[in-house]
Amino acid sequence: MTLSPLLLIAGAILIAAYFLYGKFVFKKFGINNQRKTPAHKFKDGVDYVPSRPIVVLGHHFASIAGAGPIVGPIIAVTFGWIPAVIWILVGGIFFGAVHDLGSMVASIRNEGKSIGTIIKNTIGQKGKQLFMIFSFSTLILVIAVFADIIAKTFINNPGVASASILFILLAVVFGFLNKRIAHKKSLFTIVSIVGIILMYYFVYLGTQIPFELDYQIWLYLLLAYAFIASVTPVSLLLQPRDYLNSFLLYGLIILAVVGVLYANPTIEMDTHVHLSSENLGYLFPVLFVTIACGAISGFHSLVASGTTSKQIDKEEDVKIVGFGGMLIESFLAIISVGAVIILSREDYTSSLSALGPVTLFSNGLGSMMASLGISESLAISFVALTVSAFALTTLDTCTRLARFTLQEFFEGIEQPVGKSLSQNRFISTGIVVILSILLIRSGGFTTLWPIFGSANQLLAALALLAVAVWLIKTNVNATFVIIPMFFMFTVTLTSLGIFAWKNFQDQAYVLAIIASVLFILSLVLIILAKKSLEQRSPITQPGN
């Protein structure tokens, strides 16, 4: 069997899902353009900024994707490529797309607030506080880990650092120009084309003018950048950088598809399904935790209800941004699987161990792109640079999301400290950055990172819980949300239980305790949701 049919069939399934299952889901949420979005209601030029759907899609896709739909699927092929492909397609359509769209719509109907506030409005104040503490802690961990990863990437590949700096400067210029031509579609198109061409040129230029600094300087510069990106108007830096960067991934996907169709490589890997792996554990629940981005990822709910919901111009835009953005990511995950199953299982196993998933992806995709007449070394470098460039997107988006979470946590508190934290974006962002620095300096982030996979999927289960309760309280049949919710709770509770027991046996007591706390947290929130539903106090319907 060759790779082309797999890619074409997967693409056809995802496109059909958008128009068929998507239509069903959109109707369930009562999407209505007559309803004013928070971007217009609370327009402030900083966080609430109504924007074109293609721009918001660029921001959202760049923020949720990054290396996630590449690394996870490639590692999960350990269990066999068939279960990986099935979970990506089923998970992406019936779990991830519903999760992302639901989080986005629920946020839009709740003043553009996060999932935490939605939990407060549907489940109660205690539920909000527990979720906010959990999500804020997770975001601080992600900021610390990605600051460390990016700093080390910049040291190992100074060309990526140069390209990233050039991207930021280009984004500022693009954001400045876009603000002045906001209502002129033809000029926006011209500026976009010029920006995209310059961005691709900067990928090459970065390799010619490598910029070198030591680790500590890069670390503090990156966090300083994250601070600035979090407090400046979203339309000036964060949004245009993500929008332009998204075309790197679009280009990567297009080149990959054309390269596969032209080269039509043979799938060398066997079709065996491995129920367990010595390094990873059992297929259930590990497969469903390892493939998060590409199927369903809790981090998406934070983005959808954090930055993205505040930029939606018309409710109808959530269709392509929320549902469509997730399906595009699923297709990228399928491409990631395709990049490694052209190897035999023996070659895949040895290469994954020696090179890691990103290099394996770059080599596999680069070789297929080379069939189009592109230099193989240039193609491999382009793929690697594209993946690396998106780590910075995760850093600045997470910083802004952590700021939102901190501000919403202290909303309604009348004391001066509470007012300062909830209303002053500079103070709240400063606290986020300081906590991230302290975690990096302590070295604790390396100890805590292994639990992120389970914590991330727990976020997804809790987001689905919040959306399900909200729908039920608005008299909407929420079965299409409840089924994915129960499955994700089963996955995460099993994973956390195994993780806690394994680390307890290995005397890694900190991780064992954290996993146990997260297990208990999920049970408490489920109980609070059940009590809330028993009261059945009605709230505004989605269609109103």
PDB file of C-alpha atoms in Angstrom, residues 31-43 47-61 100-109 111-113 234 239 303-325:
ATOM      1  CA  ILE A  31     -24.966  29.849  16.123  1.00  0.00           C
ATOM      2  CA  ASN A  32     -26.548  33.155  15.155  1.00  0.00           C
ATOM      3  CA  ASN A  33     -24.930  36.192  13.507  1.00  0.00           C
ATOM      4  CA  GLN A  34     -27.612  38.484  14.941  1.00  0.00           C
ATOM      5  CA  ARG A  35     -26.056  38.086  18.375  1.00  0.00           C
ATOM      6  CA  LYS A  36     -23.351  40.625  19.182  1.00  0.00           C
ATOM      7  CA  THR A  37     -20.000  39.014  20.039  1.00  0.00           C
ATOM      8  CA  PRO A  38     -17.868  40.068  23.035  1.00  0.00           C
ATOM      9  CA  ALA A  39     -15.280  41.466  20.599  1.00  0.00           C
ATOM     10  CA  HIS A  40     -17.836  44.173  19.742  1.00  0.00           C
ATOM     11  CA  LYS A  41     -19.551  44.462  23.144  1.00  0.00           C
ATOM     12  CA  PHE A  42     -16.320  44.986  25.077  1.00  0.00           C
ATOM     13  CA  LYS A  43     -14.048  46.284  22.326  1.00  0.00           C
ATOM     14  CA  ASP A  47      -7.802  42.023  24.233  1.00  0.00           C
ATOM     15  CA  TYR A  48     -11.264  42.454  22.694  1.00  0.00           C
ATOM     16  CA  VAL A  49     -10.611  43.145  19.010  1.00  0.00           C
ATOM     17  CA  PRO A  50     -13.093  42.015  16.286  1.00  0.00           C
ATOM     18  CA  SER A  51     -11.035  40.607  13.407  1.00  0.00           C
ATOM     19  CA  ARG A  52     -11.323  38.913  10.029  1.00  0.00           C
ATOM     20  CA  PRO A  53     -12.011  35.152  10.273  1.00  0.00           C
ATOM     21  CA  ILE A  54      -8.840  34.283   8.300  1.00  0.00           C
ATOM     22  CA  VAL A  55      -6.756  36.311  10.779  1.00  0.00           C
ATOM     23  CA  VAL A  56      -8.438  34.754  13.823  1.00  0.00           C
ATOM     24  CA  LEU A  57      -8.038  31.283  12.277  1.00  0.00           C
ATOM     25  CA  GLY A  58      -4.331  32.020  11.806  1.00  0.00           C
ATOM     26  CA  HIS A  59      -3.967  33.042  15.444  1.00  0.00           C
ATOM     27  CA  HIS A  60      -6.012  30.111  16.735  1.00  0.00           C
ATOM     28  CA  PHE A  61      -4.394  27.460  14.525  1.00  0.00           C
ATOM     29  CA  ASP A 100     -12.862  23.393  20.677  1.00  0.00           C
ATOM     30  CA  LEU A 101     -16.077  24.778  19.178  1.00  0.00           C
ATOM     31  CA  GLY A 102     -18.005  24.226  22.418  1.00  0.00           C
ATOM     32  CA  SER A 103     -15.370  26.017  24.507  1.00  0.00           C
ATOM     33  CA  MET A 104     -15.356  28.920  22.032  1.00  0.00           C
ATOM     34  CA  VAL A 105     -19.136  29.313  21.796  1.00  0.00           C
ATOM     35  CA  ALA A 106     -19.642  28.952  25.555  1.00  0.00           C
ATOM     36  CA  SER A 107     -17.017  31.654  26.090  1.00  0.00           C
ATOM     37  CA  ILE A 108     -18.648  33.969  23.530  1.00  0.00           C
ATOM     38  CA  ARG A 109     -22.011  33.550  25.307  1.00  0.00           C
ATOM     39  CA  GLU A 111     -18.641  37.739  27.708  1.00  0.00           C
ATOM     40  CA  GLY A 112     -15.531  36.127  26.217  1.00  0.00           C
ATOM     41  CA  LYS A 113     -14.514  34.716  29.590  1.00  0.00           C
ATOM     42  CA  VAL A 234      -3.479  41.725  20.471  1.00  0.00           C
ATOM     43  CA  GLN A 239      -2.414  38.230  16.307  1.00  0.00           C
ATOM     44  CA  VAL A 303      -6.987  29.194  23.782  1.00  0.00           C
ATOM     45  CA  ALA A 304     -10.555  28.977  22.435  1.00  0.00           C
ATOM     46  CA  SER A 305     -12.064  30.575  25.543  1.00  0.00           C
ATOM     47  CA  GLY A 306      -9.089  32.845  26.213  1.00  0.00           C
ATOM     48  CA  THR A 307      -7.625  34.792  23.312  1.00  0.00           C
ATOM     49  CA  THR A 308      -9.685  33.513  20.350  1.00  0.00           C
ATOM     50  CA  SER A 309     -13.217  34.164  21.665  1.00  0.00           C
ATOM     51  CA  LYS A 310     -12.312  37.821  22.229  1.00  0.00           C
ATOM     52  CA  GLN A 311     -11.444  38.290  18.531  1.00  0.00           C
ATOM     53  CA  ILE A 312     -14.488  36.674  16.866  1.00  0.00           C
ATOM     54  CA  ASP A 313     -16.248  39.237  14.672  1.00  0.00           C
ATOM     55  CA  LYS A 314     -19.442  37.249  13.939  1.00  0.00           C
ATOM     56  CA  GLU A 315     -20.675  34.075  15.620  1.00  0.00           C
ATOM     57  CA  GLU A 316     -20.592  32.235  12.300  1.00  0.00           C
ATOM     58  CA  ASP A 317     -16.797  32.651  12.258  1.00  0.00           C
ATOM     59  CA  VAL A 318     -16.489  30.006  14.987  1.00  0.00           C
ATOM     60  CA  LYS A 319     -17.343  27.347  12.388  1.00  0.00           C
ATOM     61  CA  ILE A 320     -14.092  27.698  10.460  1.00  0.00           C
ATOM     62  CA  VAL A 321     -11.997  28.897  13.406  1.00  0.00           C
ATOM     63  CA  GLY A 322     -13.073  26.395  16.084  1.00  0.00           C
ATOM     64  CA  PHE A 323     -14.361  23.348  14.210  1.00  0.00           C
ATOM     65  CA  GLY A 324     -12.334  23.857  11.023  1.00  0.00           C
ATOM     66  CA  GLY A 325      -9.113  24.746  12.853  1.00  0.00           C
TER      67      GLY A 325
END
